XYZ file of C-alpha atoms in Angstrom:
738
model
C -0.038 0.016 0.031
C 1.520 3.593 -0.855
C 2.316 5.705 1.914
C 0.551 9.407 1.678
C 2.217 12.200 3.955
C -0.588 14.949 3.472
C -4.379 14.330 3.083
C -5.982 16.049 0.100
C -9.113 14.384 -1.212
C -8.808 16.296 -4.300
C -5.208 15.261 -5.041
C -3.899 13.528 -8.168
C -3.113 10.298 -5.801
C -6.711 10.269 -4.306
C -8.268 10.500 -8.056
C -5.743 8.042 -9.341
C -6.477 5.425 -6.533
C -9.272 6.526 -4.360
C -9.632 2.862 -2.725
C -5.988 2.815 -1.781
C -5.905 6.543 -0.655
C -8.707 6.353 1.856
C -7.261 2.605 3.045
C -3.823 4.180 3.476
C -5.059 6.700 5.849
C -7.555 4.758 7.525
C -4.400 2.439 8.636
C -2.304 5.115 9.766
C -4.524 7.968 11.002
C -8.278 7.359 10.582
C -9.564 10.793 11.579
C -6.938 13.599 10.844
C -6.720 17.294 9.875
C -5.975 18.580 6.429
C -4.739 22.329 5.581
C -5.136 21.527 1.779
C -8.351 24.040 1.400
C -9.500 27.125 2.747
C -8.895 27.207 6.380
C -8.259 23.291 6.642
C -10.850 20.644 7.763
C -10.804 17.380 9.619
C -11.127 14.195 7.541
C -12.694 10.785 8.360
C -12.095 7.624 6.787
C -14.307 5.013 8.779
C -18.118 4.201 8.247
C -19.043 4.622 11.881
C -17.307 8.089 12.045
C -18.956 9.127 8.967
C -22.241 7.893 10.121
C -22.109 9.814 13.575
C -21.040 13.252 11.684
C -23.878 12.653 8.992
C -26.593 12.001 11.658
C -25.767 14.096 14.457
C -27.649 17.463 13.420
C -27.044 19.127 17.195
C -23.280 18.771 16.696
C -22.684 19.197 12.852
C -24.361 21.662 10.893
C -24.847 21.950 7.032
C -25.482 25.705 6.871
C -23.237 28.731 5.494
C -23.568 30.673 8.565
C -22.015 27.724 10.773
C -18.932 28.126 8.888
C -19.156 31.682 8.021
C -19.268 30.609 4.475
C -20.154 32.801 1.434
C -19.689 29.986 -1.124
C -21.673 26.180 -0.971
C -21.493 24.724 2.567
C -22.059 21.121 1.689
C -18.392 20.658 -0.057
C -14.635 21.339 0.660
C -13.549 23.820 -0.610
C -16.759 25.524 -0.536
C -18.813 25.692 -3.938
C -18.725 28.351 -6.654
C -22.180 29.099 -6.918
C -22.543 31.272 -3.750
C -25.439 33.089 -4.734
C -27.748 30.183 -4.837
C -28.727 28.744 -1.652
C -29.294 25.179 -2.049
C -32.449 24.165 0.119
C -32.752 21.897 1.753
C -29.364 20.677 1.740
C -27.860 23.662 3.355
C -30.418 23.859 6.136
C -30.482 21.949 9.274
C -33.746 20.750 11.021
C -35.980 21.519 11.291
C -35.689 24.243 8.805
C -35.077 21.963 6.090
C -38.357 19.934 6.728
C -40.595 21.791 4.463
C -38.241 21.662 1.719
C -37.531 18.168 1.938
C -41.108 17.327 1.878
C -41.309 18.569 -1.536
C -38.591 16.516 -2.841
C -39.999 13.185 -1.240
C -43.347 14.072 -2.528
C -42.176 13.932 -6.146
C -39.589 11.154 -5.763
C -41.139 8.761 -3.641
C -40.923 5.081 -4.735
C -44.621 5.306 -6.046
C -44.029 8.396 -7.980
C -40.934 6.636 -9.409
C -42.834 3.817 -10.505
C -44.820 5.822 -12.426
C -42.007 7.389 -14.273
C -40.722 3.969 -15.411
C -42.570 3.708 -18.822
C -41.503 7.257 -19.508
C -37.831 6.139 -18.581
C -37.890 3.040 -20.824
C -39.146 5.336 -23.808
C -36.512 7.611 -23.651
C -33.807 4.929 -23.402
C -34.983 3.076 -26.290
C -34.995 6.126 -27.991
C -31.524 7.256 -27.568
C -29.955 3.928 -28.265
C -31.891 3.903 -31.508
C -30.192 7.156 -32.435
C -26.691 5.318 -31.983
C -27.245 1.442 -32.344
C -26.375 1.509 -35.767
C -22.832 3.043 -35.875
C -20.873 0.524 -33.870
C -18.507 3.073 -32.394
C -19.325 5.753 -29.682
C -18.482 7.493 -26.692
C -21.045 6.150 -24.097
C -21.033 9.404 -21.911
C -21.770 11.581 -24.929
C -24.695 9.345 -26.271
C -25.960 7.556 -23.611
C -24.949 8.090 -19.817
C -25.719 11.779 -19.994
C -28.299 12.248 -22.620
C -30.590 9.716 -20.969
C -30.543 10.980 -17.178
C -30.755 14.829 -18.639
C -33.819 13.806 -20.923
C -35.782 12.058 -18.243
C -34.929 14.410 -15.260
C -35.898 17.838 -17.398
C -38.540 15.975 -19.542
C -40.278 15.066 -15.973
C -39.729 18.472 -14.518
C -41.447 20.129 -17.364
C -38.656 21.565 -19.753
C -39.259 21.401 -23.193
C -37.169 19.037 -25.278
C -34.785 21.748 -26.895
C -33.655 22.458 -23.224
C -32.510 19.023 -22.276
C -28.880 18.701 -23.853
C -28.570 22.501 -23.709
C -28.894 21.826 -19.803
C -27.662 18.201 -19.344
C -24.164 18.792 -20.903
C -23.244 21.943 -18.995
C -24.371 20.046 -15.582
C -21.944 17.216 -16.716
C -19.302 19.822 -17.302
C -19.173 21.252 -13.828
C -18.338 17.887 -12.218
C -15.674 17.118 -14.664
C -13.712 20.219 -15.853
C -10.894 21.553 -13.985
C -11.535 24.822 -12.134
C -10.857 28.009 -14.139
C -10.597 26.190 -17.326
C -12.456 26.953 -20.342
C -14.661 24.518 -20.254
C -15.815 25.421 -16.656
C -16.733 28.810 -18.128
C -18.742 27.103 -20.642
C -20.329 25.177 -17.747
C -21.180 28.036 -15.626
C -22.681 29.901 -18.523
C -24.719 26.612 -19.211
C -25.681 26.837 -15.616
C -26.922 30.476 -15.915
C -29.076 29.508 -18.864
C -30.725 26.497 -16.783
C -31.461 29.043 -13.735
C -32.416 31.586 -16.202
C -34.952 28.830 -18.125
C -36.066 27.674 -14.448
C -37.241 30.851 -13.437
C -39.356 31.563 -16.533
C -40.776 28.147 -16.282
C -42.014 28.848 -12.479
C -43.468 32.074 -13.755
C -45.249 30.564 -16.565
C -46.654 27.527 -14.436
C -47.799 30.105 -11.939
C -49.880 31.678 -14.798
C -51.042 28.431 -16.742
C -50.354 25.411 -14.446
C -49.656 21.870 -16.261
C -49.340 18.412 -15.466
C -45.409 18.479 -14.594
C -43.447 18.591 -11.237
C -43.081 22.451 -11.414
C -47.210 23.040 -11.424
C -47.563 20.141 -8.728
C -44.837 21.947 -6.425
C -46.335 25.280 -6.963
C -49.856 24.011 -6.068
C -48.313 22.718 -2.476
C -48.603 24.814 0.677
C -46.296 24.945 3.813
C -47.511 23.585 7.166
C -49.076 27.137 7.864
C -50.989 27.257 4.471
C -48.475 29.704 2.963
C -47.263 29.325 -0.573
C -43.444 28.317 -1.355
C -42.000 31.694 -2.746
C -40.111 31.702 -6.496
C -36.948 31.432 -4.824
C -37.674 28.465 -2.669
C -39.170 26.463 -5.526
C -35.953 27.657 -7.479
C -33.804 26.182 -5.115
C -35.788 22.696 -4.799
C -36.145 22.123 -8.013
C -32.465 23.056 -8.986
C -31.338 20.440 -6.703
C -33.720 17.824 -8.162
C -32.232 18.578 -11.833
C -28.536 18.671 -10.865
C -29.075 15.526 -8.391
C -30.998 13.799 -11.352
C -28.469 14.157 -14.128
C -24.801 13.692 -13.306
C -24.850 11.254 -10.474
C -26.421 8.620 -12.333
C -24.321 9.792 -15.389
C -21.267 8.791 -13.092
C -22.603 5.500 -11.619
C -23.652 3.786 -14.937
C -20.523 4.829 -16.744
C -18.192 3.309 -13.997
C -20.401 0.005 -14.052
C -20.105 -0.231 -17.753
C -16.391 -0.032 -17.778
C -16.341 -2.444 -14.896
C -18.643 -4.879 -16.561
C -15.922 -4.653 -19.741
C -13.279 -5.391 -17.141
C -15.124 -8.541 -16.205
C -16.684 -10.213 -18.943
C -17.732 -12.900 -16.483
C -19.911 -10.673 -14.355
C -21.459 -9.098 -17.752
C -22.362 -12.389 -18.859
C -24.150 -12.955 -15.391
C -26.122 -10.023 -15.800
C -27.331 -11.228 -19.376
C -28.133 -14.431 -18.357
C -29.984 -13.621 -15.036
C -31.194 -9.928 -15.438
C -32.876 -10.192 -11.753
C -29.532 -9.957 -10.310
C -29.398 -6.565 -11.467
C -32.147 -5.827 -8.805
C -30.237 -6.687 -5.648
C -26.856 -5.847 -7.361
C -27.682 -1.990 -7.806
C -26.901 -1.265 -4.236
C -23.558 -3.114 -4.602
C -22.500 -1.278 -7.655
C -23.843 2.299 -5.822
C -21.474 0.917 -2.861
C -18.766 0.388 -4.824
C -18.866 3.142 -7.570
C -21.214 5.652 -5.806
C -20.565 9.087 -7.714
C -20.773 11.513 -4.589
C -17.605 10.469 -2.880
C -17.759 13.255 -0.009
C -19.646 15.767 1.314
C -18.999 18.271 4.297
C -20.436 19.747 7.866
C -19.520 22.246 10.105
C -18.888 21.411 14.002
C -21.083 23.443 16.097
C -19.181 23.084 19.509
C -16.356 21.745 20.617
C -16.497 17.780 20.657
C -14.586 14.654 19.295
C -14.654 12.269 16.658
C -13.534 8.785 16.690
C -11.232 9.960 19.670
C -9.937 13.082 17.763
C -10.798 16.634 19.652
C -12.522 18.940 16.999
C -13.121 22.669 17.648
C -16.504 24.531 17.149
C -16.381 26.162 13.526
C -13.840 23.389 12.036
C -15.426 21.731 8.781
C -15.191 18.112 8.553
C -15.082 16.075 5.432
C -17.732 13.358 5.317
C -16.566 10.706 2.573
C -19.425 8.575 1.968
C -16.889 6.347 -0.429
C -14.531 5.782 2.362
C -17.244 4.674 4.697
C -18.529 2.295 1.695
C -14.969 0.870 1.659
C -14.392 0.080 5.258
C -13.438 -3.166 5.645
C -15.222 -3.461 9.068
C -18.378 -3.368 7.362
C -17.706 -4.603 3.932
C -15.477 -7.465 3.442
C -13.083 -6.994 0.588
C -14.745 -3.912 -0.077
C -12.774 -3.187 -3.336
C -14.661 -6.277 -4.898
C -17.870 -6.151 -6.605
C -20.171 -9.159 -5.177
C -23.590 -9.374 -6.892
C -24.686 -11.668 -4.106
C -23.773 -8.991 -1.129
C -26.208 -7.570 1.145
C -25.051 -3.869 0.369
C -28.200 -2.087 1.952
C -26.379 -0.201 4.716
C -23.923 1.548 2.012
C -23.862 5.556 2.643
C -23.628 6.479 -1.299
C -27.212 8.236 -0.571
C -25.912 9.563 2.695
C -27.755 9.240 5.991
C -29.693 11.340 8.083
C -31.399 14.490 7.421
C -29.847 14.771 3.930
C -29.751 11.481 2.776
C -30.740 11.823 -1.041
C -34.355 11.890 -1.998
C -33.640 10.848 -5.514
C -32.384 7.293 -4.521
C -35.509 5.598 -6.246
C -34.874 7.581 -9.821
C -31.296 7.009 -9.789
C -31.747 3.087 -9.308
C -34.280 3.395 -12.130
C -32.369 5.317 -14.555
C -29.210 3.337 -13.863
C -31.072 0.107 -14.132
C -32.846 1.028 -17.481
C -29.614 2.181 -19.290
C -27.601 -1.145 -17.939
C -30.448 -3.097 -19.482
C -30.418 -1.395 -22.763
C -26.727 -1.911 -23.243
C -27.018 -5.452 -22.070
C -29.771 -6.476 -24.415
C -28.808 -4.213 -27.134
C -25.143 -4.081 -27.188
C -24.148 -7.264 -25.545
C -20.663 -7.271 -26.990
C -19.506 -3.605 -26.290
C -15.804 -3.437 -26.030
C -14.453 -0.321 -24.044
C -11.109 1.282 -25.460
C -9.502 1.454 -21.843
C -6.762 3.554 -23.174
C -9.196 6.090 -24.278
C -11.100 6.554 -21.282
C -10.894 9.832 -19.457
C -12.035 10.254 -16.005
C -12.946 13.352 -13.718
C -10.216 15.697 -12.936
C -11.022 15.351 -9.249
C -12.619 12.301 -7.301
C -12.857 14.765 -4.216
C -16.704 15.255 -4.201
C -17.641 13.197 -7.223
C -16.100 10.685 -9.574
C -16.858 9.009 -12.811
C -15.800 9.018 -16.361
C -15.938 11.832 -18.808
C -15.273 9.857 -21.940
C -15.847 5.973 -22.646
C -14.908 5.071 -26.044
C -16.672 1.915 -27.304
C -17.113 -0.382 -30.184
C -20.212 -2.925 -30.525
C -21.784 -4.855 -33.317
C -24.660 -2.453 -34.931
C -28.043 -3.474 -34.368
C -31.426 -2.412 -35.605
C -33.543 0.490 -34.107
C -36.543 -0.668 -32.497
C -38.789 2.619 -32.966
C -41.890 2.211 -30.744
C -41.281 -1.396 -29.528
C -39.662 -0.546 -25.992
C -38.517 -3.395 -24.290
C -38.800 -1.988 -20.555
C -36.654 -3.755 -17.831
C -38.963 -5.541 -15.771
C -36.582 -6.729 -12.869
C -37.044 -3.556 -10.897
C -40.858 -3.978 -10.394
C -40.865 -7.578 -11.175
C -41.534 -9.596 -7.781
C -40.869 -6.263 -6.032
C -44.200 -6.253 -3.991
C -45.371 -8.942 -1.422
C -48.971 -11.218 -1.934
C -50.262 -13.952 -0.227
C -50.574 -17.325 -1.145
C -52.384 -20.528 0.216
C -51.074 -24.074 0.949
C -52.823 -26.687 -1.449
C -50.682 -29.570 -0.598
C -47.976 -30.452 1.726
C -46.129 -33.816 0.917
C -43.381 -35.758 2.788
C -40.901 -36.414 -0.181
C -37.756 -37.875 1.997
C -36.774 -37.861 5.308
C -37.362 -34.532 7.060
C -38.616 -33.071 3.747
C -41.807 -31.698 2.807
C -42.869 -30.541 -0.741
C -45.334 -27.750 -0.499
C -47.530 -26.472 -3.409
C -49.288 -23.131 -3.314
C -51.865 -21.197 -5.129
C -52.519 -17.537 -5.174
C -54.723 -16.675 -2.194
C -57.026 -14.212 -4.410
C -57.505 -17.080 -6.658
C -55.746 -15.194 -9.690
C -52.930 -16.364 -11.880
C -49.413 -16.523 -10.214
C -46.388 -15.091 -12.237
C -44.844 -17.434 -14.393
C -41.335 -18.913 -13.373
C -38.612 -20.433 -15.458
C -36.127 -23.177 -14.139
C -33.676 -21.668 -11.354
C -36.122 -19.157 -10.108
C -36.811 -18.892 -6.360
C -39.619 -17.818 -4.191
C -39.086 -15.563 -0.807
C -41.054 -16.597 1.770
C -42.115 -14.309 4.794
C -42.796 -16.845 7.769
C -45.418 -15.579 10.656
C -42.550 -14.847 12.930
C -41.109 -12.382 10.525
C -38.149 -14.589 9.268
C -37.481 -14.325 5.578
C -36.644 -17.810 3.458
C -35.574 -18.335 0.064
C -36.907 -21.599 -1.698
C -35.869 -22.982 -5.262
C -39.195 -23.916 -7.452
C -39.035 -27.209 -8.582
C -42.913 -28.369 -9.875
C -43.794 -29.297 -13.326
C -46.359 -26.261 -14.138
C -44.746 -22.950 -14.537
C -48.059 -21.619 -13.693
C -47.846 -22.925 -10.104
C -45.429 -23.007 -7.400
C -43.884 -25.954 -5.462
C -40.992 -25.935 -3.376
C -39.346 -28.235 -0.959
C -37.967 -27.490 2.514
C -35.437 -29.759 4.426
C -36.062 -29.368 8.372
C -32.816 -28.310 9.697
C -32.892 -28.914 13.449
C -29.670 -27.309 14.191
C -30.040 -24.330 11.994
C -31.626 -20.806 12.667
C -35.483 -21.552 13.326
C -36.914 -20.983 9.975
C -37.076 -24.664 8.430
C -38.595 -25.815 11.860
C -41.072 -22.966 11.708
C -42.399 -23.781 8.320
C -42.434 -27.679 8.987
C -44.750 -26.872 12.150
C -47.289 -24.578 10.242
C -47.070 -26.651 6.976
C -50.636 -27.771 6.569
C -53.235 -26.979 3.663
C -55.423 -23.996 3.785
C -52.478 -21.927 5.824
C -51.798 -18.946 4.049
C -48.058 -17.238 3.758
C -46.773 -13.961 2.262
C -44.339 -14.330 -0.431
C -42.375 -12.081 -2.875
C -41.148 -12.966 -6.338
C -40.363 -15.314 -8.029
C -36.809 -14.007 -8.951
C -34.202 -16.132 -11.137
C -30.554 -15.395 -10.369
C -29.671 -19.070 -11.385
C -31.099 -19.662 -15.033
C -30.492 -22.548 -17.260
C -28.806 -21.383 -20.514
C -28.346 -22.932 -23.604
C -25.280 -24.937 -24.220
C -23.853 -27.900 -25.862
C -24.611 -30.049 -22.771
C -25.482 -29.876 -19.112
C -23.882 -31.346 -16.153
C -26.358 -30.814 -13.162
C -24.768 -31.599 -9.565
C -27.045 -31.488 -6.834
C -26.283 -32.193 -2.872
C -29.134 -32.650 -0.461
C -32.000 -30.082 -0.659
C -30.197 -28.532 -3.624
C -31.692 -31.009 -5.729
C -34.878 -28.337 -5.995
C -33.657 -26.250 -8.720
C -31.824 -28.968 -10.519
C -35.065 -31.067 -10.792
C -36.620 -28.150 -12.389
C -33.639 -27.905 -14.800
C -33.519 -31.513 -15.504
C -37.520 -31.736 -16.477
C -37.116 -28.847 -18.805
C -34.012 -30.332 -20.660
C -35.889 -33.349 -20.878
C -39.165 -32.081 -22.141
C -37.013 -29.939 -24.909
C -35.327 -33.191 -25.505
C -31.838 -32.361 -24.521
C -29.755 -34.973 -23.073
C -28.208 -33.913 -19.494
C -26.407 -35.832 -16.764
C -27.451 -35.519 -13.159
C -25.102 -36.152 -10.197
C -26.960 -36.326 -6.909
C -25.437 -37.010 -3.586
C -27.115 -37.072 -0.363
C -26.433 -38.966 3.118
C -28.403 -41.801 2.345
C -31.423 -42.859 0.175
C -34.130 -41.812 2.366
C -32.820 -38.296 2.619
C -32.570 -37.804 -1.226
C -35.850 -36.033 -2.078
C -37.283 -36.509 -5.581
C -34.883 -39.025 -6.394
C -37.503 -41.249 -8.233
C -38.869 -38.221 -10.320
C -35.245 -37.597 -11.576
C -34.883 -41.219 -12.725
C -37.921 -41.405 -14.590
C -37.258 -38.264 -16.592
C -36.533 -39.385 -20.346
C -33.356 -38.513 -21.974
C -31.318 -37.515 -18.413
C -28.545 -39.657 -17.267
C -28.839 -39.722 -13.286
C -25.954 -40.948 -10.945
C -27.347 -41.114 -7.033
C -24.806 -41.117 -4.509
C -25.798 -41.769 -1.305
C -22.720 -41.269 1.189
C -23.657 -44.214 3.574
C -23.403 -46.528 0.278
C -20.870 -45.102 -2.145
C -19.012 -42.364 -0.322
C -18.915 -38.781 -1.804
C -19.585 -38.102 -5.445
C -16.827 -37.971 -7.603
C -16.864 -34.363 -8.415
C -13.518 -34.180 -10.482
C -14.159 -37.056 -12.490
C -17.774 -36.009 -13.420
C -16.454 -32.487 -14.646
C -13.444 -33.681 -16.551
C -15.358 -36.178 -18.299
C -17.542 -33.453 -19.926
C -16.342 -31.480 -22.833
C -15.486 -27.959 -22.780
C -18.806 -25.762 -23.548
C -20.855 -27.837 -21.436
C -22.800 -25.956 -18.822
C -22.120 -26.946 -15.328
C -24.786 -26.177 -12.309
C -24.417 -26.642 -8.910
C -26.696 -26.233 -5.737
C -26.025 -27.989 -2.675
C -24.012 -27.293 0.653
C -21.496 -24.670 0.807
C -18.642 -27.319 0.931
C -19.628 -29.144 -2.127
C -20.095 -25.642 -3.978
C -16.562 -24.721 -2.872
C -15.078 -27.932 -4.111
C -16.913 -27.894 -7.409
C -15.278 -24.319 -7.939
C -12.292 -25.672 -7.002
C -12.211 -28.259 -9.756
C -13.427 -26.309 -12.380
C -10.869 -23.628 -11.717
C -8.156 -26.227 -11.669
C -9.524 -27.533 -15.056
C -10.009 -24.400 -16.683
C -13.912 -24.619 -16.588
C -14.530 -21.447 -14.637
C -16.551 -20.114 -17.283
C -18.910 -23.173 -17.593
C -19.773 -23.025 -14.018
C -22.983 -21.690 -12.719
C -23.748 -21.811 -8.771
C -26.479 -20.648 -6.520
C -26.116 -20.169 -2.686
C -28.833 -19.170 -0.305
C -26.664 -17.445 2.460
C -28.828 -16.871 5.357
C -28.775 -13.250 6.522
C -29.198 -13.039 10.288
C -28.567 -9.722 10.158
C -31.070 -8.802 7.660
C -33.711 -10.957 9.693
C -33.136 -9.075 12.830
C -34.288 -5.901 11.330
C -37.221 -7.420 9.949
C -40.459 -6.815 12.086
C -41.199 -10.036 13.759
C -44.685 -10.965 14.958
C -43.446 -12.584 18.274
C -44.041 -10.242 21.115
C -46.408 -7.751 18.672
C -49.300 -6.088 19.708
C -52.034 -4.022 17.918
C -51.597 -0.109 17.891
C -53.502 2.934 16.839
C -51.644 5.622 14.614
C -52.966 9.121 14.004
C -51.460 10.805 11.407
C -51.827 14.384 12.309
C -51.073 16.286 9.018
C -53.281 13.786 6.905
C -55.981 13.768 9.390
C -56.391 10.236 9.440
C -55.975 7.495 12.069
C -55.398 3.910 11.369
C -54.803 0.554 12.949
C -51.702 -1.530 12.961
C -52.293 -5.084 13.431
C -49.837 -7.816 14.991
C -48.889 -9.185 11.558
C -48.359 -5.940 9.704
C -45.710 -3.337 9.601
C -46.189 0.213 10.430
C -44.753 1.292 7.188
C -47.356 -1.113 5.103
C -50.132 0.491 6.960
C -49.342 3.933 6.473
C -48.280 3.563 2.951
C -52.043 2.854 2.072
C -53.325 6.147 3.644
C -50.330 8.134 2.466
C -48.984 6.722 -0.716
C -46.087 9.434 -1.347
C -44.082 8.976 1.813
C -40.200 8.388 1.725
C -38.476 5.030 2.328
C -35.935 3.001 0.869
C -34.209 -0.158 2.312
C -37.046 -0.980 4.564
C -34.699 -2.656 7.009
C -33.947 -0.043 9.625
C -30.637 0.885 8.072
C -30.730 3.982 5.926
C -32.815 6.693 7.633
C -35.186 7.559 4.667
C -38.393 6.888 6.512
C -37.307 8.840 9.894
C -40.662 10.140 10.846
C -41.225 12.885 13.721
C -43.472 11.312 16.856
C -45.952 13.835 18.472
C -47.241 11.769 20.964
C -46.594 8.210 22.237
C -43.756 5.975 22.474
C -42.113 4.126 19.820
C -40.731 0.764 19.665
C -37.349 1.255 18.207
C -35.899 -1.723 16.114
C -33.725 0.525 13.998
C -29.928 0.680 13.735
C -30.007 4.449 12.565
C -30.994 6.228 15.816
C -28.459 6.500 18.831
C -29.519 5.043 22.209
C -29.903 8.703 23.204
C -32.146 9.590 20.323
C -34.118 6.564 21.043
C -34.573 7.433 24.665
C -36.187 11.107 23.365
C -38.542 9.032 21.292
C -38.899 12.381 19.368
C -38.508 10.339 15.924
C -38.688 6.782 14.664
C -37.984 4.607 11.544
C -41.492 3.444 10.562
C -40.015 0.847 8.264
C -39.268 -1.428 11.096
C -40.381 0.021 14.458
C -43.614 -0.209 16.304
C -45.254 1.201 19.480
C -45.017 0.654 23.166
C -47.977 2.351 23.810
C -51.779 1.956 22.468
C -51.506 4.932 20.179
C -49.063 6.715 18.262
C -49.344 10.254 16.784
C -46.894 10.863 13.890
C -46.285 14.297 11.876
C -47.490 12.921 8.680
């Protein structure tokens, strides 16, 4: 690891190796001082310290007054747009609440879902414009135009303004201060400000069906209107935040996928991986690398004394790469639960545009992987931002690809973002014992409707009455119905025991999905390796191959014949060669021999115990067959489970939503946020695990039952706010400021 003497987050060293730069200071001096800019500042490198400073509004301020600043207070050095106060970013609670509410209103998950068809139309149109060329700069033709068009169209700007404003926003973040390009950027921003002021005036006179008109119609808590200057500031933040942050993230991920073709192929084969993988990409390549706050009184951070008036760098990027929170943080792992990443910030200034950013990013990646799947980046020609101090990304990404056809009005929308995203109820139709301690469960839709169709390799997420979540591979013969098998693990974490105990016909369960991270790909041949209950997705794959007349070999190991579920069903499939290997009769399966006997190009699938998967991976690597291997793991997440609402010990309570004028009942088996969403569709939330702080809500009366990991013990003790996604009530009634 390199040794750096003086900390400067805008330095060339930080730009060239930002991961190594923060790691070096985290090791030798995790909290320290720098005199690199203005009057100097305190820098942080650890997740816990970043979290503390971003969340503590009493000790740390985001206002200009706290630091006696003329320029923008939320970056170091203070920003160049000194004349325009950025509300709500440069305000502290409670002054920011009214303005934050405006952003939450137009950027809630429900509001963004309504935008998805428009995002897909713009993405398809923009790719059509260059798909026949075969050679482009991906930033110029895609990652900048798409967010610009979506954001400005959504807000209400006419088409002729989209790129005239979008390009200068990108230039602001990429140009060297004082350069000719920077000057052009400022001129472009001045044009945006002029046009925004004109549009606000126009919409006041002639309201339309756009964001500007909607915000003009909103009123403050006291019934007064928002002024033009206040609307100007809030909408300006929505524009700049919506454009270049998504540009930067998407460009970084496209470069990463070019460098890691195996991951690109994973996402092509299993598009659903992008849904959960988005947060991991955000963690690794989050475009906003740092912000800043000002200390309001003498205090300490991570053991380092800090004086009142000192500015503090809050580097989200460093927190996202803290190995105490994310193991091997430099790696991208699509199966990592990256929910606690801080790319969108935490606390009062957490980015309200998180859902829109995800939607635009996913649609762009989807377009590239489906229409430019063989794109190749000219890595010698990529150009990064001049500094990674506040933002990171790529300014130029030259790429070539096989030209393709235009699609016109045939919009292929990314379905993974909404597919299977909501929970629904199913009823157990049949429960059959299929092996020792294994039951097969068949379910139907509780409302009598049709269940979403599925393909081999898909899994269903089941929420048990206790609140536990479990994923089970689907293995039935009918793609319109669901069947899965559950092994009773007596030394497990309780989920399988619970499901075995409640599994009777007529019982209702809540599920989510299906999703498919383990799709069956076409290949010259297939070797399917199963261990124990890992046979469930293998059974579905073998049945599909048999139906299509495609030969395959199944290697199935278990402790004994009595423990091997579906052995007879597998053996009866025409055209499928099945090797049953009960351990008590034949020992362990010969994995090396089975893999070595298959010709190159044979797809190798493995699902089973972790030790078996690890050995199959080792053998494939040894034989040079890593590209042929597909595996699936269901890594149990105690961490996530602990943050989900459990019905154990729950009691019903009542909630009055003071501003809405509605009182609702929260039953034992429903989360507070689920009930509130029905009454207030536009509320802000994100992770739904008690990590991110998006749903923090002021408590006016009553005592919350805190179950989050955002509020400190002292904050929880005050009872002034709560995270409505996971927390409940200790009193019969709560009154919330909603």
